[in-house]
Coordinates of C-alpha atoms in Angstrom, one line a residue:
M16 CA -69.5 1.3 -3.8
K17 CA -68.0 4.7 -4.4
T18 CA -64.6 4.4 -6.1
I19 CA -62.3 7.3 -5.4
K20 CA -59.7 7.8 -8.1
T21 CA -56.8 10.1 -8.3
K22 CA -57.2 13.0 -10.6
Y23 CA -54.2 14.5 -12.1
T24 CA -54.4 18.1 -13.3
L25 CA -51.8 19.6 -15.5
L26 CA -51.2 23.2 -14.6
A27 CA -49.7 25.2 -17.5
S28 CA -48.2 28.6 -16.8
C29 CA -47.6 31.2 -19.5
L30 CA -45.0 34.0 -19.6
I31 CA -46.3 37.0 -21.4
I32 CA -43.6 39.4 -22.7
A33 CA -44.8 42.9 -23.5
L34 CA -43.0 44.6 -26.3
S35 CA -43.0 48.4 -26.7
G36 CA -42.2 50.2 -29.9
C37 CA -40.0 53.3 -30.3
A38 CA -39.4 55.9 -33.0
L39 CA -36.2 55.8 -35.1
E40 CA -34.3 59.0 -35.4
G41 CA -31.3 57.9 -37.6
D42 CA -29.3 55.0 -38.9
D43 CA -27.5 52.7 -36.4
G44 CA -23.8 53.3 -36.1
D45 CA -21.1 50.6 -36.6
A46 CA -20.7 48.0 -33.8
G47 CA -17.8 48.8 -31.4
A48 CA -14.9 46.5 -30.6
T49 CA -15.4 43.6 -28.3
G50 CA -14.2 44.3 -24.7
A51 CA -11.7 42.2 -22.9
Q52 CA -12.9 39.1 -21.1
G53 CA -13.6 39.6 -17.4
P54 CA -12.0 37.4 -14.7
Q55 CA -13.5 33.9 -14.2
G56 CA -16.0 33.7 -11.3
P57 CA -15.6 31.2 -8.4
A58 CA -16.8 27.6 -9.1
G59 CA -20.3 26.8 -7.9
E60 CA -21.1 24.0 -5.4
D61 CA -21.9 20.6 -6.8
G62 CA -25.6 20.2 -7.5
Q63 CA -27.7 17.3 -6.2
N64 CA -30.4 15.4 -8.1
A65 CA -33.6 16.3 -6.3
A66 CA -35.1 12.8 -6.7
N67 CA -32.1 10.6 -6.5
G68 CA -30.0 12.3 -3.8
I69 CA -29.6 9.5 -1.2
S70 CA -28.3 5.9 -1.0
L71 CA -28.7 3.3 1.7
S72 CA -25.9 1.1 3.1
L73 CA -26.3 -1.7 5.7
V74 CA -24.0 -0.8 8.6
A75 CA -25.2 -3.2 11.4
R76 CA -27.5 -6.0 12.1
T77 CA -28.3 -8.2 15.1
V78 CA -30.7 -11.2 15.5
L79 CA -32.7 -11.3 18.7
N80 CA -33.5 -14.7 20.2
P81 CA -31.5 -16.5 17.5
E82 CA -32.6 -20.0 18.6
D83 CA -36.2 -19.1 17.7
P84 CA -36.1 -15.7 16.0
E85 CA -39.6 -15.4 14.4
G86 CA -41.5 -12.6 16.1
A87 CA -38.4 -11.4 18.0
A88 CA -37.9 -8.0 16.4
E89 CA -41.3 -6.9 15.2
I90 CA -41.3 -3.2 16.3
V91 CA -38.3 -0.9 16.8
Q92 CA -37.8 2.6 18.2
Y93 CA -34.9 5.0 18.7
D94 CA -34.1 6.7 22.0
T95 CA -32.7 10.0 20.9
A96 CA -31.6 11.2 24.4
R97 CA -29.4 8.2 25.1
Q98 CA -28.7 7.1 21.5
Q99 CA -30.0 3.5 21.8
F100 CA -32.3 1.3 19.8
L101 CA -35.2 -0.6 21.3
A102 CA -36.9 -3.6 19.9
I103 CA -39.7 -5.9 21.1
N104 CA -38.7 -9.5 21.6
S105 CA -42.0 -11.4 21.8
A106 CA -40.2 -14.7 20.9
A107 CA -38.7 -14.8 24.4
A108 CA -40.4 -17.0 27.1
T109 CA -41.3 -13.7 28.8
P110 CA -41.7 -10.7 26.6
T111 CA -38.8 -8.3 26.7
V112 CA -37.6 -5.0 25.1
E113 CA -34.1 -5.3 23.9
I114 CA -32.0 -2.2 24.4
I115 CA -29.1 -1.8 21.9
D116 CA -26.4 0.8 22.3
A117 CA -26.0 2.8 19.1
A118 CA -22.5 3.9 20.0
E119 CA -21.4 0.4 18.8
L120 CA -22.5 1.3 15.2
P121 CA -19.7 1.0 12.6
A122 CA -19.3 4.1 10.4
T123 CA -19.2 2.1 7.1
A124 CA -21.2 -0.8 5.6
S125 CA -20.1 -4.4 6.1
D126 CA -18.8 -6.6 3.3
T127 CA -20.8 -9.5 4.8
P128 CA -24.1 -8.1 5.8
L129 CA -25.9 -11.4 5.8
T130 CA -23.7 -12.7 8.7
L131 CA -23.0 -9.4 10.4
D132 CA -24.2 -9.6 14.0
N133 CA -22.1 -6.8 15.6
L134 CA -24.6 -5.3 18.0
T135 CA -25.2 -6.6 21.5
S136 CA -28.4 -5.9 23.5
T137 CA -29.6 -5.8 27.1
A138 CA -33.0 -7.3 27.8
L139 CA -35.7 -5.4 29.7
T140 CA -38.1 -8.0 31.1
L141 CA -41.7 -6.6 30.9
E142 CA -44.3 -6.8 33.5
T143 CA -46.9 -9.5 32.8
D144 CA -49.0 -9.4 36.0
V145 CA -50.6 -6.0 36.3
N146 CA -53.8 -4.9 38.0
G147 CA -54.9 -8.6 38.4
K148 CA -54.5 -9.3 34.7
T149 CA -52.1 -11.7 33.0
L150 CA -50.7 -9.9 30.1
Q151 CA -49.8 -12.1 27.2
G152 CA -47.6 -10.2 24.8
A153 CA -46.1 -6.9 23.7
N154 CA -47.4 -5.5 20.5
S155 CA -45.9 -2.0 20.2
I156 CA -43.5 0.4 21.9
A157 CA -43.1 4.2 21.7
I158 CA -40.6 6.7 23.2
H159 CA -40.7 10.3 24.1
G160 CA -38.1 12.0 26.3
D161 CA -37.5 9.7 29.3
W162 CA -40.7 7.7 28.8
L163 CA -41.0 4.3 27.2
A164 CA -44.6 3.1 26.6
V165 CA -45.4 -0.5 25.9
A166 CA -48.7 -1.8 24.5
M167 CA -49.6 -5.2 26.2
E168 CA -52.5 -7.4 25.3
A169 CA -54.6 -9.6 27.6
D170 CA -57.0 -12.4 26.9
H171 CA -60.0 -11.9 24.6
G172 CA -62.6 -9.8 26.4
V173 CA -60.1 -8.3 28.8
R174 CA -58.7 -4.8 28.3
G175 CA -55.0 -4.5 27.7
E176 CA -52.5 -2.2 29.5
I177 CA -50.0 0.4 28.5
L178 CA -46.9 -0.1 30.6
F179 CA -44.7 3.0 31.4
Y180 CA -41.0 2.8 32.0
E181 CA -38.4 5.6 32.8
L182 CA -35.5 5.1 30.4
A183 CA -31.8 5.1 31.4
Q184 CA -28.7 4.1 29.6
G185 CA -29.1 0.4 28.8
T186 CA -32.0 -0.1 31.2
A187 CA -35.4 1.2 32.3
T188 CA -37.4 1.4 35.5
Y189 CA -41.1 0.4 35.7
S190 CA -43.3 3.3 36.7
G191 CA -46.8 1.9 36.4
S192 CA -49.6 1.2 33.9
I193 CA -52.8 2.6 32.4
E194 CA -55.6 0.5 31.1
A195 CA -56.2 0.7 27.3
G196 CA -58.9 -1.0 25.2
F197 CA -59.2 -4.6 23.9
L198 CA -56.1 -5.8 22.1
P199 CA -53.9 -2.7 22.1
D200 CA -52.0 -3.1 18.8
M201 CA -50.1 0.1 18.5
V202 CA -49.0 3.0 20.8
T203 CA -47.5 6.3 20.0
F204 CA -46.9 9.8 21.5
T205 CA -48.0 13.1 20.0
P206 CA -45.0 15.1 18.9
D207 CA -45.1 17.3 22.0
G208 CA -45.2 14.3 24.3
T209 CA -48.4 15.4 26.1
R210 CA -50.6 12.5 24.9
V211 CA -50.2 8.8 24.4
L212 CA -52.5 7.3 21.7
V213 CA -53.4 3.7 21.4
A214 CA -55.0 1.7 18.6
N215 CA -57.1 -1.1 20.2
E216 CA -57.9 -3.6 17.5
G217 CA -60.6 -5.5 19.4
E218 CA -60.4 -8.7 17.3
P219 CA -63.0 -11.5 18.1
N220 CA -62.0 -14.9 19.4
G221 CA -62.1 -18.0 17.2
D222 CA -65.8 -18.6 17.2
Y223 CA -67.0 -15.0 17.6
S224 CA -68.5 -15.8 21.0
V225 CA -66.4 -12.8 22.3
D226 CA -66.2 -9.9 19.9
P227 CA -65.0 -6.7 21.7
E228 CA -65.3 -3.3 20.2
G229 CA -62.4 -1.6 18.5
S230 CA -61.4 1.7 20.1
I231 CA -58.8 4.4 20.5
T232 CA -57.3 5.3 23.9
V233 CA -56.2 8.9 24.5
I234 CA -53.9 9.3 27.6
T235 CA -53.2 12.9 28.6
L236 CA -50.0 12.9 30.7
A237 CA -49.5 15.2 33.7
D238 CA -46.2 16.7 34.9
S239 CA -46.9 15.3 38.4
G240 CA -46.9 11.7 37.3
L241 CA -48.9 8.8 35.9
E242 CA -51.4 8.9 38.8
D243 CA -52.7 12.3 37.6
A244 CA -53.0 11.3 33.9
T245 CA -56.4 11.5 32.4
V246 CA -57.7 8.8 30.1
A247 CA -60.4 8.8 27.4
Q248 CA -61.6 5.6 25.8
L249 CA -63.0 6.5 22.4
D250 CA -65.4 4.1 20.8
F251 CA -67.3 3.9 17.5
Q252 CA -70.8 3.3 18.9
A253 CA -72.1 6.6 17.2
F254 CA -71.6 4.9 13.9
N255 CA -73.7 1.8 14.7
G256 CA -76.5 1.5 12.1
Q257 CA -74.5 3.4 9.5
Q258 CA -72.7 0.4 7.8
A259 CA -74.5 1.0 4.4
D260 CA -73.6 4.7 4.4
L261 CA -69.9 3.9 5.3
A262 CA -69.7 1.2 2.7
A263 CA -71.0 3.6 0.1
L264 CA -67.9 5.8 0.9
G265 CA -65.6 2.9 0.0
M266 CA -65.3 0.9 3.2
H267 CA -65.5 -2.8 3.8
F268 CA -67.4 -4.7 6.5
P269 CA -66.8 -8.5 6.2
N270 CA -68.3 -10.4 9.1
P271 CA -70.6 -13.4 9.8
S272 CA -73.6 -11.5 11.0
G273 CA -76.8 -13.5 10.8
R274 CA -75.1 -16.9 11.1
T275 CA -75.1 -19.2 14.1
I276 CA -71.6 -20.3 15.1
N277 CA -71.0 -22.8 17.9
G278 CA -74.5 -22.1 19.3
N279 CA -74.2 -18.3 19.1
L280 CA -76.3 -16.1 16.8
I281 CA -73.8 -13.5 15.5
E282 CA -74.9 -9.9 15.1
T283 CA -71.9 -7.6 14.5
T284 CA -72.2 -3.9 15.0
V285 CA -70.1 -1.3 13.3
A286 CA -68.4 -0.5 16.6
Q287 CA -67.4 -4.2 16.8
D288 CA -66.4 -4.5 13.2
L289 CA -64.0 -1.5 13.1
E290 CA -60.5 -2.5 14.1
P291 CA -57.9 0.3 14.6
E292 CA -54.5 -0.8 13.4
Y293 CA -51.9 2.0 13.3
I294 CA -51.7 5.7 14.3
T295 CA -49.8 8.8 13.2
A296 CA -50.5 12.1 14.9
T297 CA -49.8 15.8 15.0
N298 CA -50.4 17.6 18.3
D299 CA -53.9 18.4 17.2
R300 CA -55.1 15.4 15.2
A301 CA -54.6 11.6 15.1
Y302 CA -55.0 9.6 11.9
V303 CA -55.8 5.9 12.5
T304 CA -55.9 3.2 9.9
L305 CA -58.9 0.8 10.0
Q306 CA -57.2 -1.8 8.0
E307 CA -59.7 -4.6 7.6
N308 CA -62.4 -2.0 6.9
N309 CA -60.4 0.0 4.3
G310 CA -60.8 3.3 6.1
L311 CA -59.3 6.0 8.3
A312 CA -60.5 7.4 11.6
V313 CA -59.6 11.0 12.1
V314 CA -59.6 12.2 15.8
D315 CA -59.8 15.8 16.7
L316 CA -57.7 15.8 19.9
S317 CA -59.2 19.1 21.1
D318 CA -62.5 17.4 21.8
N319 CA -61.8 13.7 20.9
S320 CA -64.5 13.7 18.2
I321 CA -64.1 11.2 15.4
E322 CA -64.6 11.3 11.7
I323 CA -64.4 8.2 9.5
V324 CA -63.1 8.3 5.9
G325 CA -63.6 5.6 3.4
L326 CA -60.6 5.0 1.1
G327 CA -62.3 3.6 -2.0
F328 CA -60.7 1.1 -4.3
K329 CA -57.8 1.0 -6.8
D330 CA -58.6 0.3 -10.5
W331 CA -56.1 -2.3 -11.6
G332 CA -57.3 -1.7 -15.2
S333 CA -54.7 1.1 -15.4
Y334 CA -51.7 -1.0 -14.1
Q335 CA -49.8 -4.2 -14.6
I336 CA -50.3 -7.0 -12.0
D337 CA -49.1 -10.6 -11.8
T338 CA -51.9 -12.7 -10.5
M339 CA -50.5 -16.1 -11.4
E340 CA -48.1 -18.2 -9.4
D341 CA -46.7 -20.0 -12.4
G342 CA -43.0 -19.5 -11.5
T343 CA -42.4 -16.7 -14.0
V344 CA -43.1 -13.0 -14.4
S345 CA -46.6 -12.8 -15.9
F346 CA -48.1 -9.4 -15.9
G347 CA -51.5 -8.5 -17.2
Q348 CA -54.2 -5.8 -17.1
Y349 CA -57.8 -6.5 -16.0
D350 CA -60.6 -4.0 -16.2
N351 CA -62.9 -5.8 -13.7
L352 CA -60.2 -6.1 -11.0
K353 CA -60.1 -3.7 -8.0
G354 CA -57.6 -3.4 -5.1
V355 CA -58.9 -2.8 -1.6
Y356 CA -56.1 -0.5 -0.1
M357 CA -56.5 -1.8 3.5
P358 CA -53.4 0.1 4.8
D359 CA -51.3 -1.0 7.7
S360 CA -48.7 1.5 8.6
I361 CA -49.4 5.3 8.3
A362 CA -47.2 8.4 8.6
H363 CA -47.6 12.1 7.8
Y364 CA -45.6 15.1 6.7
Q365 CA -46.2 18.7 5.7
W366 CA -46.2 20.3 2.3
N367 CA -47.2 24.0 1.8
N368 CA -48.3 24.0 5.5
A369 CA -50.8 21.2 4.8
T370 CA -50.8 17.7 6.2
F371 CA -50.4 14.7 3.9
L372 CA -50.7 11.1 4.9
V373 CA -48.6 8.2 3.6
T374 CA -49.9 4.6 3.8
A375 CA -48.4 1.1 3.1
N376 CA -51.3 -0.8 1.6
E377 CA -50.8 -4.3 2.8
G378 CA -54.4 -5.8 2.7
D379 CA -55.7 -8.2 5.3
A380 CA -58.4 -10.9 5.2
R381 CA -60.4 -12.1 8.2
E382 CA -60.0 -15.7 9.2
Y383 CA -60.9 -17.2 12.5
F384 CA -60.8 -20.9 13.7
F385 CA -62.0 -22.6 16.9
D386 CA -61.3 -26.0 18.4
V387 CA -63.6 -29.0 17.7
A388 CA -63.2 -32.8 18.0
D389 CA -63.5 -33.5 14.3
E390 CA -65.0 -32.5 10.9
A391 CA -68.5 -33.7 11.9
A392 CA -68.4 -31.5 15.0
C393 CA -67.3 -28.5 12.9
T394 CA -70.2 -29.0 10.5
A395 CA -72.6 -29.3 13.5
A396 CA -71.2 -26.1 15.0
G397 CA -71.9 -24.1 11.8
G398 CA -68.3 -23.9 10.7
E399 CA -67.4 -23.1 7.1
D400 CA -64.6 -25.7 6.7
Y401 CA -62.4 -28.0 8.8
D402 CA -58.7 -28.3 8.9
S403 CA -56.9 -30.9 10.9
D404 CA -54.2 -28.4 11.9
D405 CA -56.2 -25.2 12.5
G406 CA -59.5 -26.6 13.5
C407 CA -63.0 -25.4 12.5
L408 CA -63.1 -22.3 10.3
A409 CA -65.7 -20.0 11.9
Y410 CA -65.5 -17.3 9.2
T411 CA -63.4 -15.9 6.4
D412 CA -64.1 -13.4 3.7
E413 CA -61.2 -14.8 1.7
A414 CA -61.7 -16.9 -1.5
Q415 CA -59.9 -17.8 -4.7
A416 CA -61.5 -16.1 -7.7
R417 CA -62.2 -19.5 -9.3
D418 CA -64.5 -20.4 -6.3
L419 CA -67.0 -17.6 -7.1
D420 CA -69.9 -17.7 -9.5
Y421 CA -70.2 -15.3 -12.5
A422 CA -72.8 -14.7 -15.1
A423 CA -72.6 -17.2 -18.0
G424 CA -70.3 -15.9 -20.8
S425 CA -69.1 -12.9 -18.7
E426 CA -65.4 -11.8 -19.0
L427 CA -64.8 -12.9 -15.4
E428 CA -66.1 -16.4 -16.1
T429 CA -63.4 -16.5 -18.9
L430 CA -60.6 -15.0 -16.7
A431 CA -61.4 -16.8 -13.4
G432 CA -63.8 -19.5 -14.4
D433 CA -64.1 -22.9 -12.8
D434 CA -60.3 -23.5 -12.9
P435 CA -59.7 -27.3 -12.4
E436 CA -57.2 -28.6 -9.9
D437 CA -54.7 -29.0 -12.6
V438 CA -53.3 -25.5 -13.0
N439 CA -54.2 -23.8 -16.2
F440 CA -52.9 -20.2 -15.8
T441 CA -53.1 -19.4 -19.4
A442 CA -56.8 -20.1 -19.7
F443 CA -57.7 -18.6 -16.3
P444 CA -55.1 -15.9 -15.3
L445 CA -57.3 -14.7 -12.4
G446 CA -58.5 -18.1 -11.2
R447 CA -56.1 -18.5 -8.3
L448 CA -56.1 -14.8 -7.2
T449 CA -57.1 -14.3 -3.5
V450 CA -60.1 -12.0 -3.3
T451 CA -62.7 -11.1 -0.8
K452 CA -66.1 -12.6 -1.3
A453 CA -67.7 -9.8 0.6
L454 CA -67.5 -7.4 -2.3
G455 CA -68.3 -7.6 -6.0
D456 CA -71.8 -9.0 -6.0
T457 CA -73.6 -5.7 -6.2
D458 CA -77.1 -7.0 -6.8
N459 CA -76.8 -9.9 -4.3
N460 CA -77.8 -12.5 -6.8
G461 CA -74.9 -14.8 -6.1
E462 CA -73.0 -13.8 -9.2
Y463 CA -70.0 -11.5 -9.1
E464 CA -69.4 -8.6 -11.5
T465 CA -66.1 -7.4 -10.1
L466 CA -63.2 -8.9 -8.2
Y467 CA -61.7 -7.2 -5.2
A468 CA -58.2 -8.2 -4.2
Y469 CA -56.5 -7.5 -0.8
G470 CA -54.2 -4.5 -0.7
S471 CA -53.0 -2.5 -3.6
R472 CA -49.4 -3.6 -3.8
S473 CA -48.4 0.0 -3.4
F474 CA -48.1 3.0 -1.1
T475 CA -50.4 6.0 -1.4
I476 CA -50.2 9.7 -0.4
W477 CA -53.5 11.1 0.7
D478 CA -54.5 14.7 1.4
Q479 CA -56.1 15.7 4.7
N480 CA -59.6 15.1 3.1
G481 CA -58.8 11.4 2.5
L482 CA -58.4 11.9 -1.3
P483 CA -55.4 10.2 -3.0
V484 CA -52.9 12.5 -4.6
F485 CA -50.3 9.8 -5.5
D486 CA -50.1 6.1 -5.7
S487 CA -47.0 4.1 -6.6
G488 CA -49.2 2.0 -9.0
D489 CA -47.5 -1.1 -10.2
D490 CA -43.9 0.1 -9.3
F491 CA -43.2 -2.4 -6.5
E492 CA -43.9 -5.5 -8.6
R493 CA -42.3 -4.1 -11.8
I494 CA -39.2 -3.0 -10.0
T495 CA -38.7 -6.3 -8.1
A496 CA -39.4 -8.3 -11.2
S497 CA -36.8 -6.3 -13.1
V498 CA -34.2 -6.8 -10.3
H499 CA -35.0 -10.4 -9.3
G500 CA -36.6 -11.9 -12.4
D501 CA -38.6 -15.1 -11.6
A502 CA -37.5 -14.8 -7.9
F503 CA -39.7 -11.8 -7.4
N504 CA -42.9 -12.0 -5.2
N505 CA -41.2 -14.5 -2.9
N506 CA -42.6 -15.5 0.4
D507 CA -41.0 -14.4 3.7
D508 CA -39.8 -17.7 5.0
E509 CA -38.4 -19.6 2.1
N510 CA -37.1 -19.0 -1.4
E511 CA -39.6 -20.1 -4.0
G512 CA -40.0 -17.4 -6.7
D513 CA -43.4 -16.2 -7.7
S514 CA -45.0 -17.8 -4.7
R515 CA -47.1 -14.7 -3.7
S516 CA -48.3 -13.3 -7.0
S517 CA -51.8 -14.7 -6.4
N518 CA -52.0 -13.3 -2.8
K519 CA -51.0 -9.6 -2.3
G520 CA -47.7 -9.8 -4.1
P521 CA -44.8 -8.0 -2.3
E522 CA -47.2 -6.9 0.5
P523 CA -46.0 -3.5 1.6
E524 CA -46.4 -3.2 5.4
A525 CA -43.7 -1.2 7.2
L526 CA -43.4 2.5 6.5
T527 CA -41.8 5.7 7.8
V528 CA -40.9 9.2 6.4
G529 CA -37.9 11.4 7.1
Q530 CA -36.4 14.7 6.1
I531 CA -32.9 14.9 4.7
G532 CA -31.8 18.4 3.9
S533 CA -34.8 20.0 2.2
R534 CA -36.2 16.8 0.8
T535 CA -38.7 14.4 2.4
Y536 CA -38.4 10.7 1.7
A537 CA -40.8 7.7 2.3
F538 CA -39.3 4.3 3.1
I539 CA -41.6 1.3 2.5
G540 CA -40.8 -2.2 3.6
L541 CA -42.1 -5.2 1.5
E542 CA -43.1 -7.9 4.0
R543 CA -42.8 -10.8 1.6
M544 CA -39.7 -9.9 -0.4
G545 CA -38.0 -8.2 2.5
G546 CA -36.7 -5.3 0.5
I547 CA -37.2 -1.5 1.0
M548 CA -38.5 1.0 -1.5
V549 CA -37.4 4.6 -1.2
Y550 CA -39.4 7.5 -2.7
D551 CA -38.8 11.3 -2.7
V552 CA -42.2 12.6 -1.6
T553 CA -41.2 16.2 -1.0
N554 CA -43.9 17.4 -3.4
P555 CA -46.8 14.9 -2.9
Y556 CA -48.0 15.7 -6.4
N557 CA -44.6 14.8 -7.9
A558 CA -43.4 11.9 -5.9
Q559 CA -40.5 9.9 -7.5
F560 CA -38.9 6.6 -7.0
V561 CA -35.4 6.8 -5.6
D562 CA -34.0 3.4 -4.7
Y563 CA -34.6 -0.2 -3.9
V564 CA -32.4 -2.1 -1.4
I565 CA -32.7 -5.7 -0.1
N566 CA -30.6 -7.8 2.4
R567 CA -31.6 -11.3 1.4
D568 CA -30.0 -14.2 -0.3
L569 CA -32.5 -15.4 -2.9
T570 CA -30.9 -18.7 -3.8
D571 CA -33.7 -21.0 -4.7
G572 CA -34.6 -23.6 -2.0
L573 CA -33.1 -21.8 1.0
S574 CA -35.3 -20.8 4.0
V575 CA -35.2 -18.7 7.1
D576 CA -33.4 -21.6 8.9
D577 CA -30.5 -21.1 6.5
G578 CA -30.0 -17.5 7.7
I579 CA -30.8 -15.9 4.3
G580 CA -31.0 -12.3 5.6
D581 CA -33.7 -9.9 6.7
L582 CA -37.2 -11.2 6.3
A583 CA -40.6 -9.5 6.8
P584 CA -39.9 -5.8 7.7
E585 CA -42.7 -5.0 10.2
G586 CA -41.6 -1.8 11.9
M587 CA -39.4 1.1 10.8
V588 CA -38.0 4.3 12.3
F589 CA -36.1 7.1 10.7
V590 CA -33.3 8.7 12.7
P591 CA -32.2 12.3 11.6
A592 CA -28.5 13.0 11.3
A593 CA -28.7 15.4 14.3
D594 CA -29.7 12.5 16.5
S595 CA -27.6 9.8 15.0
A596 CA -24.5 8.3 16.7
T597 CA -22.8 8.2 13.3
G598 CA -23.7 11.8 12.3
K599 CA -25.6 10.5 9.3
P600 CA -29.3 9.7 9.0
L601 CA -30.3 6.1 9.8
L602 CA -33.2 3.8 8.9
V603 CA -33.8 1.2 11.6
V604 CA -35.9 -1.9 10.5
G605 CA -37.4 -4.6 12.6
N606 CA -37.8 -7.8 10.6
E607 CA -40.4 -10.1 12.1
V608 CA -39.6 -13.5 10.5
S609 CA -35.8 -13.3 10.7
G610 CA -36.0 -11.7 14.1
S611 CA -33.4 -9.2 13.1
V612 CA -32.8 -5.5 13.7
S613 CA -31.0 -4.0 10.7
I614 CA -29.6 -0.5 10.5
W615 CA -29.2 1.2 7.2
Q616 CA -27.0 4.4 7.0
I617 CA -28.3 7.0 4.5
S618 CA -25.8 9.1 2.5
S619 CA -26.3 11.9 0.1
V620 CA -25.0 11.2 -3.4
D621 CA -24.5 13.5 -6.4

């Protein structure tokens, strides 16, 4: 595998002062008297710290579908023209988009943000019977002008649809739909609103008997209406047979090819394996995360050609990481441990007229189950394992490091080893770490030389060539450990400190960028902890941490049912001051597990 590492170059500049000599023609005279002091000049304006110039305050919060909130507020958007928030409510019996009037926003933060529920919403019931298909759920929404686009999935092997609505104040009118690919997972507009772009994940079903190809749908809108729109379905078939070459660039292809599962011989192509997750776009290019594959697809929108970029791996030997769920903060450094970036959300911004990409590096394993009568039937069907709740495990690339084999006497045998059921973290600090078994055995002899953990517990800034120029390193874990102590690396449904250290840690997932004054900021949501990291990324080569905020009661033993705050930020949108109902910038967050939409107001500080 080719590991791509950030190279930092220190540029030193020198000021050369030229001195010229002159001839002396006599002795210097005595110094004259000091002149009178001039009048004092006007006071200058207060300066602002370039890296720490903003603060976030929670001003409003509402829970959608409070009786069963999980999944009720996964993705959020902001309607600039009508100053209203929109959020998907997939927890409702029929999927809806909740429309929330931003005019209700208070101007100041609440003293009781955990119980604040001061926004009301109107439900837009989505179409679920379209073109002879039964649509099963809403995955994403996007807004431009008067258009609302909704990505709706259908059953496995059936293409999904993009529903279009014409927005009004507090409501919307259905205008029609356009077919997308298999499992449309994210939809967005280009900045000029002329195109709608869809990431179609194309996941297989439980036993891989149906494994549709991942794809990207490009819808070019027409002024005359949806009926005149043109649609291009972009696939990855041109990359079939190139798996080895792409893997050499730092990509990841975990799949059960060559196995027979439930009577079907599995032969997975590259086009089937690639699963588009999230899109950010200029008017000319689209940048698409291929999360499970640790790559990016770059689409030239002038001709819809596709380039694939491998992201390589993060070297944890240079950073601190907690790999042990021992109830305490337990950092270590490990030279033979890599991180597979596997980004979820992606955004972009400009610096020196060049495009830079920002990713939240969540990580994601593949795990698919299918129904069988019992454990014996699972074994007969070629399953990997049986679980009475989930069924028969068809395939996963996930393992604990202690379950892998290493060369006798190697450092990994010492660090991961054959850890017994009785936890012995001191002897085996890497033993319980969740890793992929599809990487690390370079000579295919059954023994692993390197461990590859999911995600990088960080966010990264990439240049337009796919090279990293900044990574937040171990900031997220170190900062949350400093703030929360042993309660850090919590899970997203109950308070049990240090319960995620062996599995992706804080798990950065949601991300957006926004400009305030002359500065550009990145906001990164930590899915497990529920907090938000803020960085000044104006200069991508000199990004700096700004702030960390969290709206969660971390009292040990409490759970989501106790109303402990905002859990699992999944979607984010930045609202500039010029578009905001309060006159100040806003950060709108959709929290998947708590089913809450939270609005943070952003203020400049000295």
